[in-house]
Coordinates of C-alpha atoms in Angstrom, one line a residue:
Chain L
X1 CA 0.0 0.0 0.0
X2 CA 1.3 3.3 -1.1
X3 CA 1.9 5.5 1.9
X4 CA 0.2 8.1 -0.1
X5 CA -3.3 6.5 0.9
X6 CA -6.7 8.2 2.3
X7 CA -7.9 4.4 4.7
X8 CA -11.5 4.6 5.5
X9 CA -13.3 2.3 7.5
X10 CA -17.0 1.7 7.5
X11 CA -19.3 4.6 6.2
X12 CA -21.4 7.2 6.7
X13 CA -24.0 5.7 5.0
X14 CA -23.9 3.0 7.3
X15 CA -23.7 5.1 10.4
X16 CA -27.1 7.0 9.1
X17 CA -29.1 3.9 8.7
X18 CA -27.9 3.3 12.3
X19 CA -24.8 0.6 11.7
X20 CA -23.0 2.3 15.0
X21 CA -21.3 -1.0 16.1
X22 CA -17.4 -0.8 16.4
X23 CA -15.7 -2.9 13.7
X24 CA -11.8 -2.1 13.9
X25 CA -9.8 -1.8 16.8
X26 CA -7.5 1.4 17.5
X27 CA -4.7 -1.3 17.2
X28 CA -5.6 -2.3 13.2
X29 CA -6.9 1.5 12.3
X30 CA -3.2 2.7 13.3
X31 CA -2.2 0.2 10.8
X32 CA -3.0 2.5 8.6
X33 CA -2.0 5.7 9.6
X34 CA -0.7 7.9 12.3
X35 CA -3.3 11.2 11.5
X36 CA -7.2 11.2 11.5
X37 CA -10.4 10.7 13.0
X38 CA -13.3 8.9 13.6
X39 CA -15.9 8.1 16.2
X40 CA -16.0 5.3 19.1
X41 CA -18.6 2.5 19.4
X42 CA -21.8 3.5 19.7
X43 CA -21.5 6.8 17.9
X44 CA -19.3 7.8 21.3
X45 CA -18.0 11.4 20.7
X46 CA -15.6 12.6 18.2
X47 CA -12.0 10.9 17.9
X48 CA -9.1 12.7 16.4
X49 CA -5.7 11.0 15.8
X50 CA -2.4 13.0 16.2
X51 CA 1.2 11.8 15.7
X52 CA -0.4 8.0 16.4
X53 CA -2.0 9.3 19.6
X54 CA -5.9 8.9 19.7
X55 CA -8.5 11.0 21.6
X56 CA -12.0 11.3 21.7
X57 CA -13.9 14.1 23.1
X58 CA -16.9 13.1 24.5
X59 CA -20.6 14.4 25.2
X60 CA -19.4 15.9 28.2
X61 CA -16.8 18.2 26.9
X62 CA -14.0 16.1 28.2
X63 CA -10.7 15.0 26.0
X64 CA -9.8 11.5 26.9
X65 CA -6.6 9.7 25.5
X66 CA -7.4 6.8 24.1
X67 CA -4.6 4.4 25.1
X68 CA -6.5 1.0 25.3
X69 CA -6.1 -0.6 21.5
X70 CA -9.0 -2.8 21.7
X71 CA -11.4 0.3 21.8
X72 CA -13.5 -0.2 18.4
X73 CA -15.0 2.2 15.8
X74 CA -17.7 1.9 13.6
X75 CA -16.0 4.8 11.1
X76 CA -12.6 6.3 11.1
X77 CA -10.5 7.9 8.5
X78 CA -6.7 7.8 8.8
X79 CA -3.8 8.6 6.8
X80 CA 0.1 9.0 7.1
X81 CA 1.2 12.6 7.0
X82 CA 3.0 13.7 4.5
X83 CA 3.1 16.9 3.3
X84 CA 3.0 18.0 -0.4
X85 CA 2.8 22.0 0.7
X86 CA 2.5 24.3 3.6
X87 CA -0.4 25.9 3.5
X88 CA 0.0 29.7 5.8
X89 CA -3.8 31.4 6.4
X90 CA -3.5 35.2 7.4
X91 CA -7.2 34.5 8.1
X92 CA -8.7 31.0 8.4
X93 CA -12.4 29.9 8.4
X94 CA -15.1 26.9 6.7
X95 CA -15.5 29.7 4.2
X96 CA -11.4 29.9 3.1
X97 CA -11.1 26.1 2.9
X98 CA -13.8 25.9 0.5
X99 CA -13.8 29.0 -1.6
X100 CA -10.5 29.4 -1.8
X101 CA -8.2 26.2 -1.0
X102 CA -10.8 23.8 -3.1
X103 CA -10.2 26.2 -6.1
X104 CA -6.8 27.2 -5.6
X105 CA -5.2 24.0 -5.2
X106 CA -8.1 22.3 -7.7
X107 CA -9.2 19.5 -4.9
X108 CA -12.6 18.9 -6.5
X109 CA -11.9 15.9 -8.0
X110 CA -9.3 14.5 -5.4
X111 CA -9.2 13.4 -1.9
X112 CA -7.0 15.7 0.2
X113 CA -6.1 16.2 4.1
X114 CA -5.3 19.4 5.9
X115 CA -3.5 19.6 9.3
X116 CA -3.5 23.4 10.7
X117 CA -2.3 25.0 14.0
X118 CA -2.5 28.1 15.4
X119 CA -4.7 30.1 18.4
X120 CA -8.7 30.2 16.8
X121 CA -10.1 33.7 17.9
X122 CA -13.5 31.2 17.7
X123 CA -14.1 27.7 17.5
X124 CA -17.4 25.9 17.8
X125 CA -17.5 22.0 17.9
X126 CA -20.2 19.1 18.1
X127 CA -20.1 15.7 20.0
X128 CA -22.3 12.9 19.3
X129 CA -23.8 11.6 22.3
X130 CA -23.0 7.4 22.9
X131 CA -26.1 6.5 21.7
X132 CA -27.7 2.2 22.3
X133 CA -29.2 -0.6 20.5
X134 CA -31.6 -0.2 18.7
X135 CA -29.4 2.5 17.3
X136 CA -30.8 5.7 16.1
X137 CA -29.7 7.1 12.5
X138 CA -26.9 9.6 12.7
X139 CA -29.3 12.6 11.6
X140 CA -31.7 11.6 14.3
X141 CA -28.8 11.9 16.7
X142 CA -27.4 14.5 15.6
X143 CA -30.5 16.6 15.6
X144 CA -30.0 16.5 19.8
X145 CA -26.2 16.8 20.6
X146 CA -24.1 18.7 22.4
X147 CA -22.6 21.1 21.0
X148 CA -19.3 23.6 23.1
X149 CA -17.4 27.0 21.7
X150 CA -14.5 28.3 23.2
X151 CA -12.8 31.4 22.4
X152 CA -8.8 31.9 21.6
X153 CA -8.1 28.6 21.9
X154 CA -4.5 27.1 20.5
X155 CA -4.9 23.5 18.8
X156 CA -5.2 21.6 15.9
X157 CA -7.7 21.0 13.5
X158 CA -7.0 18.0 11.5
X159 CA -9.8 16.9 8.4
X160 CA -10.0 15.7 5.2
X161 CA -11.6 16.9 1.8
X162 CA -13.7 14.6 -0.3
X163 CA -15.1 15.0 -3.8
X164 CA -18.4 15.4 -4.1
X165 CA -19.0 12.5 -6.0
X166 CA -18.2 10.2 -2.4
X167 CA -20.5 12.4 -0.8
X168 CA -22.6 9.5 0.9
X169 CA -20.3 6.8 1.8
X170 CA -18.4 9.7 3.0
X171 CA -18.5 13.7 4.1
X172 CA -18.5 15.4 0.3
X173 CA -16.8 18.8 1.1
X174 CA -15.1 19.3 3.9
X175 CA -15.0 17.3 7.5
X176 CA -12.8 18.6 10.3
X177 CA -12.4 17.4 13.5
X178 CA -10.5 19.6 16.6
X179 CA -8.3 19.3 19.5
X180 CA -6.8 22.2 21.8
X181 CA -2.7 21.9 22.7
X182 CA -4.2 21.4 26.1
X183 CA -6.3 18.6 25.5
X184 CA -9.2 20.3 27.1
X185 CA -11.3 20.7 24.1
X186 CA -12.3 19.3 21.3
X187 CA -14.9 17.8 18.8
X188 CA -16.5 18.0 14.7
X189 CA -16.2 21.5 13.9
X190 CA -19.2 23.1 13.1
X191 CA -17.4 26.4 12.4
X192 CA -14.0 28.1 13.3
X193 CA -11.6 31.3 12.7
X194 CA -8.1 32.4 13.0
X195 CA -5.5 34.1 12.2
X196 CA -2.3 33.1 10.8
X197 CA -2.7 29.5 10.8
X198 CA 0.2 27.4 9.7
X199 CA -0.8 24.0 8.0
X200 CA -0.1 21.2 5.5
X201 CA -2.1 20.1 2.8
X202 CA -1.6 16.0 1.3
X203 CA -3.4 15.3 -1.7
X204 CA -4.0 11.3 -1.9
X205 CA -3.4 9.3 -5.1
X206 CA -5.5 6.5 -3.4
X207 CA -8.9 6.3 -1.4
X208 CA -8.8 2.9 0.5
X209 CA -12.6 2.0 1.6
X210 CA -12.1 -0.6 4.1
X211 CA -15.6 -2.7 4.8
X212 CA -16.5 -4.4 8.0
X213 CA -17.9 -7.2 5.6
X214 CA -18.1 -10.0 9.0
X215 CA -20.3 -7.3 10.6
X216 CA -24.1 -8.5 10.2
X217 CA -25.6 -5.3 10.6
X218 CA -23.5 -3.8 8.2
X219 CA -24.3 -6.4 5.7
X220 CA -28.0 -6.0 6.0
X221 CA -28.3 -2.1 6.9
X222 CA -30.3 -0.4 4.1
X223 CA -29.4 2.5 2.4
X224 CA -31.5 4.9 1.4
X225 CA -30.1 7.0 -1.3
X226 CA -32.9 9.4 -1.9
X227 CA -32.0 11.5 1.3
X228 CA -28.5 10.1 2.0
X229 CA -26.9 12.6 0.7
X230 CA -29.3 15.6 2.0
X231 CA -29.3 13.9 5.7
X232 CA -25.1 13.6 5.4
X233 CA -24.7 17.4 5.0
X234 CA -27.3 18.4 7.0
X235 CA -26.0 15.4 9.8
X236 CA -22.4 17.2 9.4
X237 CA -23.8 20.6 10.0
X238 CA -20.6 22.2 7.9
X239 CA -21.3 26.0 7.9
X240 CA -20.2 26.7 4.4
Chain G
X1 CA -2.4 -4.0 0.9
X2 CA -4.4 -7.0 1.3
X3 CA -4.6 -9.0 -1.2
X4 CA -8.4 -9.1 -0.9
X5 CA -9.0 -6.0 -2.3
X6 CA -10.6 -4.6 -5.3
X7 CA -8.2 -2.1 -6.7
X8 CA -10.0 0.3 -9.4
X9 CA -8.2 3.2 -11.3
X10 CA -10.0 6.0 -12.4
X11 CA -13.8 6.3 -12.1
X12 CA -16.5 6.1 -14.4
X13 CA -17.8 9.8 -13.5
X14 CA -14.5 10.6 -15.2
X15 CA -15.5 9.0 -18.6
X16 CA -18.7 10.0 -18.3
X17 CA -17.4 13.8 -18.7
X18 CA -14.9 12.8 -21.4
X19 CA -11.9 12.1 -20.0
X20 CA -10.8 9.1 -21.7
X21 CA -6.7 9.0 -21.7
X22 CA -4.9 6.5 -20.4
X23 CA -3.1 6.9 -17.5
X24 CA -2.1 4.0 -15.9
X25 CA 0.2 1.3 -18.1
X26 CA -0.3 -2.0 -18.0
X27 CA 2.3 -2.9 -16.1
X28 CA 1.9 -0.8 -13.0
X29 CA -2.0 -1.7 -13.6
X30 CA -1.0 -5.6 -13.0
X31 CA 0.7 -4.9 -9.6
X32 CA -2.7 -4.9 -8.3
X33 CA -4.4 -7.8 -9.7
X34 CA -4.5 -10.8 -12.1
X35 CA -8.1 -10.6 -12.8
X36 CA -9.9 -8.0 -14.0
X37 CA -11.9 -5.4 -16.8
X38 CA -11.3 -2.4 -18.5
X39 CA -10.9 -0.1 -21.5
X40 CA -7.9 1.3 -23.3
X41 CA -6.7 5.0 -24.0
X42 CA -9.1 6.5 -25.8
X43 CA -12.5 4.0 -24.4
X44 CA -11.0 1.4 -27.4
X45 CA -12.4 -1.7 -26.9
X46 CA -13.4 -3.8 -24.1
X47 CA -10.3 -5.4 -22.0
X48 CA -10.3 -8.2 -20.0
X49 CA -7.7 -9.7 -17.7
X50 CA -7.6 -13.3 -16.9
X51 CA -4.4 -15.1 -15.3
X52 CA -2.1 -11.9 -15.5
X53 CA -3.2 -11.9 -19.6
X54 CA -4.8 -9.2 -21.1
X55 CA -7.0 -9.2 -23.7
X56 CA -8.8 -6.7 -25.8
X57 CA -12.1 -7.0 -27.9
X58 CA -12.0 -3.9 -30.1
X59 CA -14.9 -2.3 -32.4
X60 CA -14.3 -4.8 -35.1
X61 CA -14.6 -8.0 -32.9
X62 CA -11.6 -8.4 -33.3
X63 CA -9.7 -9.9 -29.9
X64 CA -6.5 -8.8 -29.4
X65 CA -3.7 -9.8 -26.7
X66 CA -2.1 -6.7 -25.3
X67 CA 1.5 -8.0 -24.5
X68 CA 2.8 -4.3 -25.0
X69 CA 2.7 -3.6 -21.1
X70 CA 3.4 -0.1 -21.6
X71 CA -0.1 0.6 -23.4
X72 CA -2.2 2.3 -21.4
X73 CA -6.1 2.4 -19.8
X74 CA -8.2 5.5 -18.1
X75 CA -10.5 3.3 -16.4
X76 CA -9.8 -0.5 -15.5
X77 CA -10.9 -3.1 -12.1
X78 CA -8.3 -5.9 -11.1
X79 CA -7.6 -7.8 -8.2
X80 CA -6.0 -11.1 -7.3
X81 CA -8.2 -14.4 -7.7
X82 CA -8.7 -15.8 -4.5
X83 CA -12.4 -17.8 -4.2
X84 CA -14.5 -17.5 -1.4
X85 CA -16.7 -19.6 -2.7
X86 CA -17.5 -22.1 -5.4
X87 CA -20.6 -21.0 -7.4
X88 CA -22.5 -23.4 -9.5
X89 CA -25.5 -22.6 -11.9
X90 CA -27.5 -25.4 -13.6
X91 CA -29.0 -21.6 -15.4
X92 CA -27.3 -18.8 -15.2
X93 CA -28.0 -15.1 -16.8
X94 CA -27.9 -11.6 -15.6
X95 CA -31.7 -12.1 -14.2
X96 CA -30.2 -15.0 -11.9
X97 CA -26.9 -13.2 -10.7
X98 CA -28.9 -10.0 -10.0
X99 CA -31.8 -11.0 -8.3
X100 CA -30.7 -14.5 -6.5
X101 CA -26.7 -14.6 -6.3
X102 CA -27.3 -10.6 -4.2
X103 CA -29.6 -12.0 -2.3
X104 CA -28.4 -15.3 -1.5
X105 CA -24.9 -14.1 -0.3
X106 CA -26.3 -10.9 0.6
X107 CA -24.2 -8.5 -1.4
X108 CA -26.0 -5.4 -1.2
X109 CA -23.2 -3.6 0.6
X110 CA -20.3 -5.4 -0.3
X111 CA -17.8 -5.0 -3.5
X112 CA -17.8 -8.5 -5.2
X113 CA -16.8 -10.9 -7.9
X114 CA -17.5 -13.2 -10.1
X115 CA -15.2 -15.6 -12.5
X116 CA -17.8 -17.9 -15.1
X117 CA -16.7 -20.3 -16.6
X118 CA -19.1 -22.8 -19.0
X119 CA -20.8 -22.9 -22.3
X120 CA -23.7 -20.4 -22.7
X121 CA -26.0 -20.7 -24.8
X122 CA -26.4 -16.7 -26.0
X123 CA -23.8 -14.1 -25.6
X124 CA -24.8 -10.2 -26.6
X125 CA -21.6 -7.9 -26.0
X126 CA -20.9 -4.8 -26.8
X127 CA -17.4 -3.1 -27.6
X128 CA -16.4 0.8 -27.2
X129 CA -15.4 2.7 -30.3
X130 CA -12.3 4.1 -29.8
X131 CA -12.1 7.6 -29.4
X132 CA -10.0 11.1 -30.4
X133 CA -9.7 14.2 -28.7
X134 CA -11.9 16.3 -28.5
X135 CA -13.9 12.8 -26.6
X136 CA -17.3 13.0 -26.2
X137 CA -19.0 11.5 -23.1
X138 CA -19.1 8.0 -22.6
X139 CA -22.9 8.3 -22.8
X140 CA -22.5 9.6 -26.3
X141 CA -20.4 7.0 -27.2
X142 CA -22.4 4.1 -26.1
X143 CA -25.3 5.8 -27.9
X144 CA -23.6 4.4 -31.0
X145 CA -21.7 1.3 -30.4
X146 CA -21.4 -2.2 -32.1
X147 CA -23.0 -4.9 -30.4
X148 CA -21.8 -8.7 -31.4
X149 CA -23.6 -11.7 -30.3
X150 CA -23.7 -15.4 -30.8
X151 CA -24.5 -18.8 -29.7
X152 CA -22.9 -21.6 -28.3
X153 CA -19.7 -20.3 -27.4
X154 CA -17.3 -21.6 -24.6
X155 CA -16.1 -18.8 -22.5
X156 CA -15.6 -16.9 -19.3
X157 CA -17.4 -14.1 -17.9
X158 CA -15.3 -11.6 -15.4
X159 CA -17.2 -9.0 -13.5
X160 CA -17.8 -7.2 -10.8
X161 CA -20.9 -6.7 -8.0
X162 CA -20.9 -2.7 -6.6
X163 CA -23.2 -1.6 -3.9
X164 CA -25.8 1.2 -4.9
X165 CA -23.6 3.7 -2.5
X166 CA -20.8 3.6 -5.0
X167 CA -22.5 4.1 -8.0
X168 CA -21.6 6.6 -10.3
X169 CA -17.7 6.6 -9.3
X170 CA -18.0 2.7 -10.4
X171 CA -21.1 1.1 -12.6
X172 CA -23.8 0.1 -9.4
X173 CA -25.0 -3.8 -9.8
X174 CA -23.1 -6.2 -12.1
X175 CA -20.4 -5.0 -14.6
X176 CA -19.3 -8.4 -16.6
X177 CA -17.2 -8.8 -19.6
X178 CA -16.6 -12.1 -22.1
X179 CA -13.8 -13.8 -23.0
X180 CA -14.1 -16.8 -25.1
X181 CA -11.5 -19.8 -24.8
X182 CA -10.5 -19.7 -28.5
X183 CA -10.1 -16.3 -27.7
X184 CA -12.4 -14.8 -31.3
X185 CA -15.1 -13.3 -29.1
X186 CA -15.4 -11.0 -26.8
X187 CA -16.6 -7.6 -24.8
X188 CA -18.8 -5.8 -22.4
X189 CA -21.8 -8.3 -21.5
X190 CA -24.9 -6.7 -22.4
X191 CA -27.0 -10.0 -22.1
X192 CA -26.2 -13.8 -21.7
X193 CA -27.6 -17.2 -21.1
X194 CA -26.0 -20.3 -20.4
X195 CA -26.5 -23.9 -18.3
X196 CA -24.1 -25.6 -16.0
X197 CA -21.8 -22.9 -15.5
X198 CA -19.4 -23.2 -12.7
X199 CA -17.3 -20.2 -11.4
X200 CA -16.2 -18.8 -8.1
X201 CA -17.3 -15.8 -6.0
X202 CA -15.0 -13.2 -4.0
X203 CA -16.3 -10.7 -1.4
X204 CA -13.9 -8.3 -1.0
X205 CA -13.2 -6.5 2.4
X206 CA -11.3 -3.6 0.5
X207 CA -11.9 -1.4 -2.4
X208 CA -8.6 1.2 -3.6
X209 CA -9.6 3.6 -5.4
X210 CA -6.5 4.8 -7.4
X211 CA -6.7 8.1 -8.8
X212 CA -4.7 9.2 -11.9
X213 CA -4.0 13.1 -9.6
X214 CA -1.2 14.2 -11.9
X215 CA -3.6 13.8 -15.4
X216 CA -4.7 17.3 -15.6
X217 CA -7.9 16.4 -17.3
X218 CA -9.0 14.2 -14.9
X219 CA -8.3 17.4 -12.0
X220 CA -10.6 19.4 -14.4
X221 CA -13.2 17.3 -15.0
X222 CA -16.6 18.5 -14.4
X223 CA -19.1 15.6 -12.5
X224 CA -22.6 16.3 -13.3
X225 CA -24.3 15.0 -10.2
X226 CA -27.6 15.1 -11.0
X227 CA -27.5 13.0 -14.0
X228 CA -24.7 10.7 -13.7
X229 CA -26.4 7.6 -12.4
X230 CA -28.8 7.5 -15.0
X231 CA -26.3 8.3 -17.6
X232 CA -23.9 5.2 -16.1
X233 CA -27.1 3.1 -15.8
X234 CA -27.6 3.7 -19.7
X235 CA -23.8 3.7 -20.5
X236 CA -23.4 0.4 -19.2
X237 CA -27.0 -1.4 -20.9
X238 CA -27.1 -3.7 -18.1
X239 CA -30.6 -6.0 -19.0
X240 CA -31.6 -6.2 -15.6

C-alpha cells in the first residue's frame, strides 16, 4: 500500500441507517496511519488521531486519551502525513477552505487532508452523544447533541476533503475534526476562525474503503439513497 | 495491501465527462491484480484480464492480446483471484446473478466478484469505439456502439458486484465482460444465457480507489451529479 493512501473504515451511510457498532480496533486503524479521526462504538463522541496518539472528546466536553487498542470504531479515516505543501492562512475559516483552497489547489476531484495549528479567535465544535441498541440514525442523533465553543483557543484541527462525487459513503466537502494543545477541548467543527494558521495540505493518489464485511448489521443495513446525501450534509452541520 | 482487495483506477464519472486517456500502463495496472476489466486510451475496446493476460475485444470483434505492457487504460478493475466460494448454476444469466446470487450471499453492501466459466447458450456484447480528442461523453459514445452476439460459445465471464452507495464513481450492480476460450469473441456483457456454469465468488473486504491526480484532465473534470447515475445506468446497458 502506497503511503500516499486516504484508509477509510466503514461509512457514513452505514452510520445514518444506524450501523454504530465498532468494527476495527485502535490497534488495526493505526495500521494505517498515524493522523485522523473517527468516532468510538456506539457513535461515542468525536475521535481525532495525532502523531499516532488517539482522543475522543466526549458528550461531556471532556478529552480522553485513548490508550487502550482494543477500543472499536464503527468509522474512522486515517492517513500518514505527508506533506505535499505548507499551507500559511492570514485568516482561516469553513469559508477559506472551500472558496479558496478547493479552487486554488483544484481539490474537487481528489481526496485531500489538511492539518492546521494556530490560536482560533473562535471555535465551535459538536459531539455525538454514545447513543444504544436499537441505534438511532446519525441525523436523528445529531438533531439533539451537544454542541461547546471556546474562544482563543490554541490546537489543531485535522480533516479531510472529499469530492463530491463520495458524498454518501463519506463527508463530500469538507469534515474537520479539533483538539486544543491542552487537550481540554475538542470535537466536529461546526465552524472556526483564526489568524495566521500554519498547516499542510496532502493530496492522496488512493482512497482505500475498508468494509466491515463480517459485521451483520452492516451487511443488512439499508441504504436509502434518496435522502442520503441531503441527511449527510445536514448530519455534518458544515457552515459553508 | 491485502490481497483481498478490489483495486479500481480512475472512475466512471471521469469518462462519463470525457476524460478518456490513459493513465495507468499495464504494467503498473498488473501490480494490483490478475483478474480483472477495463478499456484502453481513448475507451478502445473492451479489456479483459484473466491469469495476469490481457486481452482486448476492439470495435471490429476483433480480440486482441495486449502483451505491450506499456499501453495504457483511463478506467480498468483488477484484483487477485482468491475464491470465497465455489458457485455453480445449472441456469445462469444476468436475471439469476442479480436477483438471486445478491440476495443469496447478501451482497447489497459489499464490492464482489465473479469468475464464469461454461458454455452459454447466447452471448450479446458490446465493444467501445475508440475515441479522439476532442472525446465525447461516454454516454454519447455508447449511444452508438457495435454490439456482437452469438450462440454456443465456450467462455468466461469476469465481473464485478458494486453496492448502490458507489455508483456513479463505479457502474452500481453487475459489470461483466466475455472472453471466449478460443479467444475470437469477446466484450462488455450486455446480455447472456448459459446452463451448468461453474465459477467462483470473492467478497472483497477492500476497495482502492487509485486516482490518476497528476492527469490534468481528470483534475478538471466537471461531474454532473444530478445526472450521472442514469447516464452510467444507460452507458453500461445492463438488461436487468
Amino acid at each position: 500500500m502506497s503511503t500516499n493512501t486516504l484508509y477509510e473504515h466503514g461509512t457514513l451511510a452505514m452510520l445514518m441507517a444506524g450501523d454504530m457498532e465498532g468494527s476495527i480496533t485502535v490497534a488495526d486503524l493505526l495500521k494505517h496511519g498515524d493522523t485522523g479521526i473517527g468516532t468510538l462504538h456506539g457513535l461515542n463522541g468525536e475521535v481525532i488521531i495525532v502523531d499516532g496518539e488517539v482522543y475522543q472528546a466526549d458528550e461531556t466536553g471532556t478529552v480522553n486519551h485513548i490508550t487502550d487498542s482494543t477500543t472499536t470504531l464503527p468509522f474512522a479515516s486515517v492517513h500518514y502525513m505527508e506533506s505535499d505543501k505548507a499551507i500559511d492562512f492570514e485568516t482561516c475559516s469553513f469559508d477559506v477552505l472551500t472558496h479558496k483552497l478547493v479552487d486554488l489547489e483544484n481539490l474537487q476531484n481528489v481526496f485531500a487532508s489538511v492539518k492546521l495549528h494556530g490560536t482560533f479567535s473562535h471555535v465551535k465544535v459538536r459531539v455525538a452523544p454514545k447513543q444504544f441498541p436499537p441505534y438511532p440514525s446519525l441525523l436523528e442523533v445529531t438533531e439533539n447533541q451537544p454542541v461547546f465553543e471556546t474562544d482563543n483557543v490554541t490546537g489543531t484541527i485535522i480533516g479531510y476533503f472529499s469530492p463530491e462525487l463520495f458524498g454518501g459513503l463519506t463527508a463530500a466537502g469538507w469534515h474537520l475534526h479539533f483538539l486544543s494543545d491542552d487537550r481540554q477541548f475538542g470535537g466536529h467543527i461546526l465552524d472556526f476562525a483564526g489568524t495566521n494558521i500554519k498547516g499542510e495540505l496532502q493530496i492522496f493518489e488512493n482512497f482505500e474503503q475498508h468494509f466491515p464485511i463480517a459485521n451483520q448489521a452492516f451487511r443488512d443495513h439499508t441504504v436509502d439513497l434518496d435522502t442520503l446525501k441531503d441527511d449527510v450534509a445536514q448530519s455534518e452541520g458544515n457552515n459553508d
